[in-house]
Structures are given as structure tokens and as C-alpha cells.
mmCIF file of N, CA and C in Angstrom:
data_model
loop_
_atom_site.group_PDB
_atom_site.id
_atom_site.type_symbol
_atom_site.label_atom_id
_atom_site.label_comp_id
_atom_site.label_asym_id
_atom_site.label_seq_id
_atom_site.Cartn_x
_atom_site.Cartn_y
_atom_site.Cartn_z
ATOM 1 N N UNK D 747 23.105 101.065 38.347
ATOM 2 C CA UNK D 747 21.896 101.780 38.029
ATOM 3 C C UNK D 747 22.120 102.584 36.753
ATOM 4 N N UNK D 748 20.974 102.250 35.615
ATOM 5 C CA UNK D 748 21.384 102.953 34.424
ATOM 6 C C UNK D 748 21.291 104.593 34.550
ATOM 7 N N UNK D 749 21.853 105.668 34.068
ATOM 8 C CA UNK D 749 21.612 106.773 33.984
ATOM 9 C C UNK D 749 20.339 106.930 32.824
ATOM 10 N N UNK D 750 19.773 108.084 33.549
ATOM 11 C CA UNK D 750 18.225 108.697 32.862
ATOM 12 C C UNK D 750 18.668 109.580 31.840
ATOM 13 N N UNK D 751 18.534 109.479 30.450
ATOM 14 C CA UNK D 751 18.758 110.602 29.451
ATOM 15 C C UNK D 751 18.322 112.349 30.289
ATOM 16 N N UNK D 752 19.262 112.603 29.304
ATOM 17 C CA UNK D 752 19.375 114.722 29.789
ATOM 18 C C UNK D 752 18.312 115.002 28.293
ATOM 19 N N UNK D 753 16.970 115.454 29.159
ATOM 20 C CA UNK D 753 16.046 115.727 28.052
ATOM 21 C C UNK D 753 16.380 117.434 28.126
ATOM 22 N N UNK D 754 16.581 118.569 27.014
ATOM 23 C CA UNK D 754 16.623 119.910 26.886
ATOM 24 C C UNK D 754 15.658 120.044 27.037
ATOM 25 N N UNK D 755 15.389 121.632 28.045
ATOM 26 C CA UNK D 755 14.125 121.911 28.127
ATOM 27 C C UNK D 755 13.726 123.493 26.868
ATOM 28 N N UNK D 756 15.374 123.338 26.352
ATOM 29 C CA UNK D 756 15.691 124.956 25.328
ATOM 30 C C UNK D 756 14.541 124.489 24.370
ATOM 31 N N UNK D 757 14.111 125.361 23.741
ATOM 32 C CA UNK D 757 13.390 124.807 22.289
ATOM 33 C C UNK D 757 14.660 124.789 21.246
ATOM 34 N N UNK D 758 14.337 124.166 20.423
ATOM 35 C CA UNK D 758 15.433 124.676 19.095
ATOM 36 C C UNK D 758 15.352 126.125 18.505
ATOM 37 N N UNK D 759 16.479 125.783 17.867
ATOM 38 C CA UNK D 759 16.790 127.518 17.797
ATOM 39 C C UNK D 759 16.148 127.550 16.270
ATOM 40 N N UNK D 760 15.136 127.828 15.288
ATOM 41 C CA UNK D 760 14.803 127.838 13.946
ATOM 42 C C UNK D 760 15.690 128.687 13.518
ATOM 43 N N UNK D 761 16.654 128.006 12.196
ATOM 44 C CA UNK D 761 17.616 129.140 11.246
ATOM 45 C C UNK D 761 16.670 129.093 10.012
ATOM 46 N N UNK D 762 17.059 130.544 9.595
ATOM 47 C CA UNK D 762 16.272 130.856 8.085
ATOM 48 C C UNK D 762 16.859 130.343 6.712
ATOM 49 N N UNK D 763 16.007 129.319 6.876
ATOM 50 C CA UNK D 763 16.455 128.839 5.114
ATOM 51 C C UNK D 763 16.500 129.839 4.434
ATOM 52 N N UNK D 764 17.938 129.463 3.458
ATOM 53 C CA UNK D 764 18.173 129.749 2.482
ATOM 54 C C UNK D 764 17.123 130.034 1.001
ATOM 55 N N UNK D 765 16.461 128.811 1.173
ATOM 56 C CA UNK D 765 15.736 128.259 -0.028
ATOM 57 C C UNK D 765 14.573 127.544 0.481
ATOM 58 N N UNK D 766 12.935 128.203 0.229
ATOM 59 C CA UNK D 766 11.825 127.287 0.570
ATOM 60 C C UNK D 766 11.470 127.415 -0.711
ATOM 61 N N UNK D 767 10.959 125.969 -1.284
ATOM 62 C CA UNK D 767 9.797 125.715 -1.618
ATOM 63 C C UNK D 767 8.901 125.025 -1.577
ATOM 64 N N UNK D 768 7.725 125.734 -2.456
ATOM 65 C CA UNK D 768 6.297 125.342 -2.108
ATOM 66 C C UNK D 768 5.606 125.396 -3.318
ATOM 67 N N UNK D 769 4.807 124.033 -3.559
ATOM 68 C CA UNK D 769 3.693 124.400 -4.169
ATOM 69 C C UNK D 769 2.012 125.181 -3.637
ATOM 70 N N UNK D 770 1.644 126.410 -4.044
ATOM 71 C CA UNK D 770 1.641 127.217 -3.440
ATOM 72 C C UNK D 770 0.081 126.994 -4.099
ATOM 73 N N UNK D 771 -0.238 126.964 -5.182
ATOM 74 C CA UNK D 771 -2.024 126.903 -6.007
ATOM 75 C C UNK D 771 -2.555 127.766 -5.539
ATOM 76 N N UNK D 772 -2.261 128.884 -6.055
ATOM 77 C CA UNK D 772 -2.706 130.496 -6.329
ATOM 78 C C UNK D 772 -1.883 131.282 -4.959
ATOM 79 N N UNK D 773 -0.776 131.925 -5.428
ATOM 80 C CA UNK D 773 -0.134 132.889 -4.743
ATOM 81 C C UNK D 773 -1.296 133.979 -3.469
ATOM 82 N N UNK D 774 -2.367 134.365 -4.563
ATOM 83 C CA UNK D 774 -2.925 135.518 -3.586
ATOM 84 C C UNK D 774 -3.717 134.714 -2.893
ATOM 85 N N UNK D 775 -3.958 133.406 -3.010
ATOM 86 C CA UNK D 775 -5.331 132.894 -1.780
ATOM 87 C C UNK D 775 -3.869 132.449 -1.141
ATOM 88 N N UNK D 776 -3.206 132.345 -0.882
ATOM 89 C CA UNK D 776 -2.074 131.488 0.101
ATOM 90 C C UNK D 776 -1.431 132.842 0.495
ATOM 91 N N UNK D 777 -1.801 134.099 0.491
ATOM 92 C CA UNK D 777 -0.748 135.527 1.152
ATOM 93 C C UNK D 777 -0.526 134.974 2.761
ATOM 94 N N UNK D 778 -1.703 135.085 3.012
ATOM 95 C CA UNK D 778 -1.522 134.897 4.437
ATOM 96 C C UNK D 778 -0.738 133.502 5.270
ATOM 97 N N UNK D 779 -1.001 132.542 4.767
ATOM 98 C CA UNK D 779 -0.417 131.434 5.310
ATOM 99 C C UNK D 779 1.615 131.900 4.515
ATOM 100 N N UNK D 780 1.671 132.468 3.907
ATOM 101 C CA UNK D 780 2.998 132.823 3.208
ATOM 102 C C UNK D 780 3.963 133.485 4.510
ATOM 103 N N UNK D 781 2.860 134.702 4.554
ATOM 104 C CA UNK D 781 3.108 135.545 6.093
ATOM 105 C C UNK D 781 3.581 134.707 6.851
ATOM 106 N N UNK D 782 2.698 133.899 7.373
ATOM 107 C CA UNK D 782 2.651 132.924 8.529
ATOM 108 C C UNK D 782 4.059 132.038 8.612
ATOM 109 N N UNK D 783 4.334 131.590 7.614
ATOM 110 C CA UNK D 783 6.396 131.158 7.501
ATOM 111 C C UNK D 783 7.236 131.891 7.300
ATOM 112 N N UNK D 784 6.424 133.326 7.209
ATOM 113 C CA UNK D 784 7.958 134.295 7.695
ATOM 114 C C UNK D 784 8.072 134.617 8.791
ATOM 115 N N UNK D 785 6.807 135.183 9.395
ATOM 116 C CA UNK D 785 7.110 134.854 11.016
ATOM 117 C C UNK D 785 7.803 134.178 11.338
ATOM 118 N N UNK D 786 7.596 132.594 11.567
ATOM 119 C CA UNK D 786 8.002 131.720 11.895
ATOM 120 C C UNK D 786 9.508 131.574 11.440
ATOM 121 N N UNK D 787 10.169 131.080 10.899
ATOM 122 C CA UNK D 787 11.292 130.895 10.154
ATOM 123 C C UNK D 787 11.888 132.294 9.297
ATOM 124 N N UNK D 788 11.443 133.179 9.485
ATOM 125 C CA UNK D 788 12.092 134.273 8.463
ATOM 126 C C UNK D 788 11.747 134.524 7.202
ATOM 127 N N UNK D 789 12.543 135.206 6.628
ATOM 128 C CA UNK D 789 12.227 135.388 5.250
ATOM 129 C C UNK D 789 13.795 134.559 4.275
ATOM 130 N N UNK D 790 13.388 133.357 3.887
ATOM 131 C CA UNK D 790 14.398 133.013 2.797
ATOM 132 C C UNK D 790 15.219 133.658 1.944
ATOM 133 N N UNK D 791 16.335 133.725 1.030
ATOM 134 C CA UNK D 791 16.574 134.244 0.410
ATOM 135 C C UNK D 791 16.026 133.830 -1.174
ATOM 136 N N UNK D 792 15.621 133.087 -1.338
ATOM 137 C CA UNK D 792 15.085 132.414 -2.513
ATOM 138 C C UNK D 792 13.829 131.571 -2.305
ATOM 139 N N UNK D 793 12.555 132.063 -2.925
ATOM 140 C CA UNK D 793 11.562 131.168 -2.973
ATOM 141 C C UNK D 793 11.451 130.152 -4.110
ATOM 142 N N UNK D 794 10.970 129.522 -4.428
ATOM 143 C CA UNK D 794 10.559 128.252 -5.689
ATOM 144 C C UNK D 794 9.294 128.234 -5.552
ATOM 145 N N UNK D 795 8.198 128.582 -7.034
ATOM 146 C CA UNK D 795 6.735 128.664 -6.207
ATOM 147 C C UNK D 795 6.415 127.994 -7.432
ATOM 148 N N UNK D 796 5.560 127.171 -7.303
ATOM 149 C CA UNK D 796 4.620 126.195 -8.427
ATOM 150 C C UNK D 796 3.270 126.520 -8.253
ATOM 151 N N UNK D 797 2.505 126.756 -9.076
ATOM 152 C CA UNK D 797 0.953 127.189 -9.425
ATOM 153 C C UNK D 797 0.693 128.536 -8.490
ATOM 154 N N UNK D 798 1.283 129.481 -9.105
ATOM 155 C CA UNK D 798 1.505 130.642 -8.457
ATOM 156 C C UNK D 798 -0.285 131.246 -9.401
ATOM 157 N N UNK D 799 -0.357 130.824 -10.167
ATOM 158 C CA UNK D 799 -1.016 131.556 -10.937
ATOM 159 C C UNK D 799 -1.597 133.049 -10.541
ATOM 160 N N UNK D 800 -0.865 133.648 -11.463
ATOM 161 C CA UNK D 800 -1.710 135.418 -11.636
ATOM 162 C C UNK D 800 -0.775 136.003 -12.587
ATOM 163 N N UNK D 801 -0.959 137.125 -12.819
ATOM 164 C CA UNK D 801 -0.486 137.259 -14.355
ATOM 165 C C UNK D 801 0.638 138.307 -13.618
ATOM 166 N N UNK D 802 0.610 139.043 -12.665
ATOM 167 C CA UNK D 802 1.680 139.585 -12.578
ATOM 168 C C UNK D 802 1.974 139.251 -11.330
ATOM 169 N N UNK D 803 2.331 137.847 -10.399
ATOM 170 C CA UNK D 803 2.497 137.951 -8.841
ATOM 171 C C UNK D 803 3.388 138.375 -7.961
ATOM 172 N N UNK D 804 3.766 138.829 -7.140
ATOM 173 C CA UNK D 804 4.645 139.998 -6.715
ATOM 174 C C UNK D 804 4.495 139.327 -4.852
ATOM 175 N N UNK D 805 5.519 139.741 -4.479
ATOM 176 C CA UNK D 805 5.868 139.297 -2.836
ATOM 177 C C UNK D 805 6.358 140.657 -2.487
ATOM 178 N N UNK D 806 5.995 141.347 -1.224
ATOM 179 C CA UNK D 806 6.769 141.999 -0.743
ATOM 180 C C UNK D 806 8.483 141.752 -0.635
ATOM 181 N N UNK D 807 9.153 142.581 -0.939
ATOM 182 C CA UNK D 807 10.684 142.540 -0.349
ATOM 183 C C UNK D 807 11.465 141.284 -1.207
ATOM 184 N N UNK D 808 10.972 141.055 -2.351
ATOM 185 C CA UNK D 808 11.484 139.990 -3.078
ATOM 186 C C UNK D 808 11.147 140.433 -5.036
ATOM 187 N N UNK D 809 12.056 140.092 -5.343
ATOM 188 C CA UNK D 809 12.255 140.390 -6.996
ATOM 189 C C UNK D 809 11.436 139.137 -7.389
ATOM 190 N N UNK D 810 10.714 139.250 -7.913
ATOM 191 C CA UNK D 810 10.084 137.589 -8.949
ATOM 192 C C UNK D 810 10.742 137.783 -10.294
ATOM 193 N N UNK D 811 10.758 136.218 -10.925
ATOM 194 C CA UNK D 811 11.229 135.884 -12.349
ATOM 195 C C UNK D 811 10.036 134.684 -12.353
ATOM 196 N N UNK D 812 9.513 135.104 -13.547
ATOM 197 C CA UNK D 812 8.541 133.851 -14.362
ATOM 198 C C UNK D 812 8.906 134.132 -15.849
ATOM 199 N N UNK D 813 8.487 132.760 -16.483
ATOM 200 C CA UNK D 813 8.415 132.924 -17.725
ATOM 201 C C UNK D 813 6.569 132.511 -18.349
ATOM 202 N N UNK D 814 5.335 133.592 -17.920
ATOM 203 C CA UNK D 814 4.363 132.749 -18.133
ATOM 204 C C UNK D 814 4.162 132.367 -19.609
ATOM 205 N N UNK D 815 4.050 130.678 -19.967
ATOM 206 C CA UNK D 815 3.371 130.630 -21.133
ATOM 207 C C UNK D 815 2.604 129.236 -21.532
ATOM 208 N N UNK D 816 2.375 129.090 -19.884
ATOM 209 C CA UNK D 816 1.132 127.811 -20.213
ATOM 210 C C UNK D 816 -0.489 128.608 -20.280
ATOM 211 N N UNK D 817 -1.050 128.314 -21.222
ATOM 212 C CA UNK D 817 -2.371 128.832 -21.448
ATOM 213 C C UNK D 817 -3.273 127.766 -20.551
ATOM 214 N N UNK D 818 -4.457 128.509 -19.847
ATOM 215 C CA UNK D 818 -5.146 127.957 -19.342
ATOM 216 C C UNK D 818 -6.547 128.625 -20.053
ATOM 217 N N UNK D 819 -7.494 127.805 -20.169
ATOM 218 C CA UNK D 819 -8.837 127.983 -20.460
ATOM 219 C C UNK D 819 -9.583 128.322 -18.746
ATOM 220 N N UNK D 820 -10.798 129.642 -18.729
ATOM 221 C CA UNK D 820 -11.676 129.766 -17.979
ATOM 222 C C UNK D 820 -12.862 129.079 -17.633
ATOM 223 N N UNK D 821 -12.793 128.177 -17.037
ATOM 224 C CA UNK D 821 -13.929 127.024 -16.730
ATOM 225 C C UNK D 821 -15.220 127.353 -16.084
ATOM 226 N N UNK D 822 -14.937 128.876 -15.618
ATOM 227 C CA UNK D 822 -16.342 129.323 -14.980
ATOM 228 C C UNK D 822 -16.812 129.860 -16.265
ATOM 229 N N UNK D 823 -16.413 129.999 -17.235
ATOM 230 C CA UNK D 823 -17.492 130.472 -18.758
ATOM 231 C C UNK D 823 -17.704 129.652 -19.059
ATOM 232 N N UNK D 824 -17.274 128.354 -18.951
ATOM 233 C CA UNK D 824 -17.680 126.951 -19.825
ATOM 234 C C UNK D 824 -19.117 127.003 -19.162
ATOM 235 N N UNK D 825 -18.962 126.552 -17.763
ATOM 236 C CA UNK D 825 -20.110 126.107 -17.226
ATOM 237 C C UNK D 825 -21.519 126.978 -17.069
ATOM 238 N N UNK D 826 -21.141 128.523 -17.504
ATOM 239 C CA UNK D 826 -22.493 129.259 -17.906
ATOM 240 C C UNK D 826 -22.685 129.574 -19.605
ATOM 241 N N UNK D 827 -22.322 128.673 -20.297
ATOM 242 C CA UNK D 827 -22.326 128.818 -21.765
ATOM 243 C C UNK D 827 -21.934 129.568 -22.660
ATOM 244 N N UNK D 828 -20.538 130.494 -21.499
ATOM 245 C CA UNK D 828 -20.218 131.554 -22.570
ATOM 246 C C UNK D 828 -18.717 130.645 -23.365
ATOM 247 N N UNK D 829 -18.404 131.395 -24.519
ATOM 248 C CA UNK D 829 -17.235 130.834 -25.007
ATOM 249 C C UNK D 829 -15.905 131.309 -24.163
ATOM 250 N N UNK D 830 -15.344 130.185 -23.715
ATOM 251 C CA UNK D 830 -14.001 130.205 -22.507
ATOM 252 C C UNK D 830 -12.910 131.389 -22.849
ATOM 253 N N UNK D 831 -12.411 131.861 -22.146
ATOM 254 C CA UNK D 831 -11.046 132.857 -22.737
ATOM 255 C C UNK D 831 -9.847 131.703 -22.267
ATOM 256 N N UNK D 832 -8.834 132.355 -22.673
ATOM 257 C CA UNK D 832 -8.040 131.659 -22.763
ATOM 258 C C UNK D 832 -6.691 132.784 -21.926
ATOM 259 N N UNK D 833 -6.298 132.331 -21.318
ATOM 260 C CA UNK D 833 -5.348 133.622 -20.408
ATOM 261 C C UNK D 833 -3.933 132.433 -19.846
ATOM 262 N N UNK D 834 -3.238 133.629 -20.349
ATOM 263 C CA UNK D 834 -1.964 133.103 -20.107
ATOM 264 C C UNK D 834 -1.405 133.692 -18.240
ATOM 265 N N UNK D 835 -1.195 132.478 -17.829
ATOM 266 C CA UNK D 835 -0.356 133.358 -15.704
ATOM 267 C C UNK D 835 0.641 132.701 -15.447
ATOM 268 N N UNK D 836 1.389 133.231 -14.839
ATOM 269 C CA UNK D 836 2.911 132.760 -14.087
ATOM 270 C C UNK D 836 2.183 131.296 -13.511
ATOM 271 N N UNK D 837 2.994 130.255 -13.444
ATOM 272 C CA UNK D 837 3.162 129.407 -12.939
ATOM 273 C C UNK D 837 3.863 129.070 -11.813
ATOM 274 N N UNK D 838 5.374 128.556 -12.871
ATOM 275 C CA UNK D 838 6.409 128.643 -12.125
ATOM 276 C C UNK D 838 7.013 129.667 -11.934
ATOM 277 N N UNK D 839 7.275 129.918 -10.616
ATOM 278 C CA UNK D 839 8.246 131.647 -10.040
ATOM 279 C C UNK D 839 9.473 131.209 -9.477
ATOM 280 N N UNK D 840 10.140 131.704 -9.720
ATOM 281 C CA UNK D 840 11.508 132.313 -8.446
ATOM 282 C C UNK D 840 11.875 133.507 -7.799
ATOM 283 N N UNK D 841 11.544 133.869 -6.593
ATOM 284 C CA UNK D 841 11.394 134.944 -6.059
ATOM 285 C C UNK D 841 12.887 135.191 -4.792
ATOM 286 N N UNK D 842 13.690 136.255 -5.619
ATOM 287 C CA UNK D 842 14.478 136.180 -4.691
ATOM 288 C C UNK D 842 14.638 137.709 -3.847
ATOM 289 N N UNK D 843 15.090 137.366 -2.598
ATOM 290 C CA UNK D 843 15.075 138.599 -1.606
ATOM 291 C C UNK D 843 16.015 139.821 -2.159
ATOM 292 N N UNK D 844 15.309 141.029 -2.033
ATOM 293 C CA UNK D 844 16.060 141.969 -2.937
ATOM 294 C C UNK D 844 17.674 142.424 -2.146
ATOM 295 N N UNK D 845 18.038 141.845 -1.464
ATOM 296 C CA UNK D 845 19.587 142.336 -0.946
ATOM 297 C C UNK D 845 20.138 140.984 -1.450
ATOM 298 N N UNK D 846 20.202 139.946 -2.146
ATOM 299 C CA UNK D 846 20.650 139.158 -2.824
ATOM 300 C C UNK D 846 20.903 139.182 -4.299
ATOM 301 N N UNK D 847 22.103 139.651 -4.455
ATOM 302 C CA UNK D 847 22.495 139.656 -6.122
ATOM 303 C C UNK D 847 21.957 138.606 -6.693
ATOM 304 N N UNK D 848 21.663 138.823 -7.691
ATOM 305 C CA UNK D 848 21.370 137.656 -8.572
ATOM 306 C C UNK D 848 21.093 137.969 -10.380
ATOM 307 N N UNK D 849 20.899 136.884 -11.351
ATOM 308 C CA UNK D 849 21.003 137.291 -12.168
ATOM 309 C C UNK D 849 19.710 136.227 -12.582
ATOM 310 N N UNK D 850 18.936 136.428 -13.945
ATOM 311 C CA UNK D 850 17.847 135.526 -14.116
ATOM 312 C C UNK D 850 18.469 135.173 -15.789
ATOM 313 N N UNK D 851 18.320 134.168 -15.779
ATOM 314 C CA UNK D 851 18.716 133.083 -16.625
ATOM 315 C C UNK D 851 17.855 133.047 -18.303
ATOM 316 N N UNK D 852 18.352 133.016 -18.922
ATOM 317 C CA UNK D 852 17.678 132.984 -20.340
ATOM 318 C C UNK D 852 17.004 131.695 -20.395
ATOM 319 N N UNK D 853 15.505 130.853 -20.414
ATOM 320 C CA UNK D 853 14.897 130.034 -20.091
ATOM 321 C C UNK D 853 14.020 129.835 -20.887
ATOM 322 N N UNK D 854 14.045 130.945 -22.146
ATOM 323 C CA UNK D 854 12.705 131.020 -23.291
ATOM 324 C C UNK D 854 12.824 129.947 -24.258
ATOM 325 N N UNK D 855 13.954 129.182 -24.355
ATOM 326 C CA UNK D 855 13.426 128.241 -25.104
ATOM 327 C C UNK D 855 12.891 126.844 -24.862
ATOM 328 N N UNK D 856 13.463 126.861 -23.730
ATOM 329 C CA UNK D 856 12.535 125.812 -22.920
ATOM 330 C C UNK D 856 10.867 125.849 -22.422
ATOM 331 N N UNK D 857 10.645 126.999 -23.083
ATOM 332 C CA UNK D 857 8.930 127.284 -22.089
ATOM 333 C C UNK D 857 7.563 127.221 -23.241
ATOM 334 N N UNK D 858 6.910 126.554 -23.074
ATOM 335 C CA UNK D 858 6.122 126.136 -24.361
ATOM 336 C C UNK D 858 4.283 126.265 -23.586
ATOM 337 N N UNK D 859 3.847 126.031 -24.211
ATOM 338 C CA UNK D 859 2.325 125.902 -24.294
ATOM 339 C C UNK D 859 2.150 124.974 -22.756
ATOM 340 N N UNK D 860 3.134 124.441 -22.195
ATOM 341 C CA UNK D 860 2.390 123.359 -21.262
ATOM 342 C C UNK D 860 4.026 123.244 -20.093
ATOM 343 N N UNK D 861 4.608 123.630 -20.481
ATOM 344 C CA UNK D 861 5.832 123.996 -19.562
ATOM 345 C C UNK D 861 6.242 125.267 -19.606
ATOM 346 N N UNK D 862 6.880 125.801 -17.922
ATOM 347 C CA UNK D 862 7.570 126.685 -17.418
ATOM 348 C C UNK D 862 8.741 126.555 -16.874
ATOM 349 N N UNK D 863 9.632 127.228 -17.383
ATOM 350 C CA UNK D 863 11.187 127.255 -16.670
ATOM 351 C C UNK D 863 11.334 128.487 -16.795
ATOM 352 N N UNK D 864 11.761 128.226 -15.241
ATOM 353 C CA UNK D 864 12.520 129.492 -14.694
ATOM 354 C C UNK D 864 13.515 129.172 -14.445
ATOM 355 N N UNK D 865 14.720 130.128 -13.905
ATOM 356 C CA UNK D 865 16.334 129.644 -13.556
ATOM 357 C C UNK D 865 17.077 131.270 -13.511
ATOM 358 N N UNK D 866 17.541 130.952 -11.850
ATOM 359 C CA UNK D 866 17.972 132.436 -11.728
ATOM 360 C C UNK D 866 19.812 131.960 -11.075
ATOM 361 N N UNK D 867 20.664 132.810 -11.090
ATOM 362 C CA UNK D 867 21.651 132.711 -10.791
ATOM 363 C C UNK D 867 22.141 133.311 -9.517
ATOM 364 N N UNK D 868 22.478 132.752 -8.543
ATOM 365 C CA UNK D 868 22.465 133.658 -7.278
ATOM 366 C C UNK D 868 23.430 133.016 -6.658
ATOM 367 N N UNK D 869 24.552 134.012 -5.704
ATOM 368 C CA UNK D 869 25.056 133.186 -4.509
ATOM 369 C C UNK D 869 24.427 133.029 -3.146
ATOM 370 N N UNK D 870 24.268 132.153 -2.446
ATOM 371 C CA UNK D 870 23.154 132.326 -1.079
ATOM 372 C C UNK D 870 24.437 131.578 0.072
ATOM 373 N N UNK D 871 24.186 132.399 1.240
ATOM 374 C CA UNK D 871 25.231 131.834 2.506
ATOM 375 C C UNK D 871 26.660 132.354 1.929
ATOM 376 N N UNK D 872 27.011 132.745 1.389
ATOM 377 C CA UNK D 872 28.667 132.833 0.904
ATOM 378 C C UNK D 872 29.142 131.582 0.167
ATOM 379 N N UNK D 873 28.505 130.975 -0.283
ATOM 380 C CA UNK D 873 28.694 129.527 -1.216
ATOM 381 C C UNK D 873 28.910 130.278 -2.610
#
């Protein structure tokens, strides 16, 4: 007679990444769902955030590094006939937890009209 698998009835135990990222398309409309994976899983020591857009975006309990300098045009002036502004916002971020040393990386010559680099230096886990 074959033996019946030993199904666990434990849940898994969730450990807190080190490192999430996310493309995120606008930091402040996504706060809450942000919340919602720290509950869950904790707070990372390092975020990676793509289309963060806002000109200064900020996380509780975490240092940000951007380099903003992709220009975007305002499309809600296009479409009522005013002439568009043109506003420069963080893109790409790296947001790391403030009890994590770290150092942020010289990245300005890589960052142009249509690209963002960021690059921070950190140890995470004892690695």
C-alpha cells in the first residue's frame, strides 16, 4: 500500500527581502498598496522604483537617491489649448532603509534628457 504524502498544515514563514522591486507609475497614487507589502513581508532594506514620478518622492523610514532629468511635457494643457510646461520628476529611485549604511554613487553622466541612473552602494544581510 503506497504511503499518502505529509501535507503541512504550518503556513510558510514570509522572510523580508532584502531588495523589492517595482515598477510603481506614480509613487503617491501607489502609497497605500506600498503600505500593504510592508505589512505583509516587512520593510526591505533597499527599494528599486521605476516611474516614481514627483519631483521630490520620499518614503517613510527610507533615504531616496534619484537623479531626475527626463523632461516630461503636461498633456492636460495640451488638451485645453494652453501651451504645455515642461517639468522635470524622479523616475528612477533607490530608496534605502535608514539603519543601512550606504553610499550613493556618482551617476550624472549617464543621465540625459530620456534616461535615469541611479546606483547606490550598500552592504545588505552581512554580504
Amino acid at each position: 500500500m503506497a504511503s499518502q504524502p505529509v501535507i503541512s498544515q504550518n503556513k510558510p514563514t514570509v522572510r523580508t527581502p532584502d531588495v523589492l522591486q517595482w515598477y510603481c507609475r506614480s509613487l503617491k497614487s501607489c502609497a497605500a498598496e506600498l503600505g500593504a507589502v510592508f505589512r505583509h513581508v516587512g520593510q526591505p532594506a533597499a527599494l528599486l522604483l521605476r516611474e516614481t514620478r514627483g519631483t521630490n518622492p520620499c518614503i517613510q523610514g527610507y533615504e531616496g537617491h534619484f537623479e531626475p532629468t527626463i523632461v516630461h511635457t503636461q498633456t492636460n494643457k495640451k488638451k485645453q489649448g494652453q501651451q504645455p510646461d515642461e517639468v522635470v520628476e524622479a523616475q528612477a529611485a533607490i530608496f534605502i532603509r535608514r539603519d543601512v549604511p550606504h553610499v550613493k554613487l556618482d551617476t550624472g553622466k549617464y543621465c540625459n534628457r530620456i534616461q535615469e541612473v541611479v546606483a547606490v552602494r550598500c552592504e545588505l544581510g552581512g554580504r
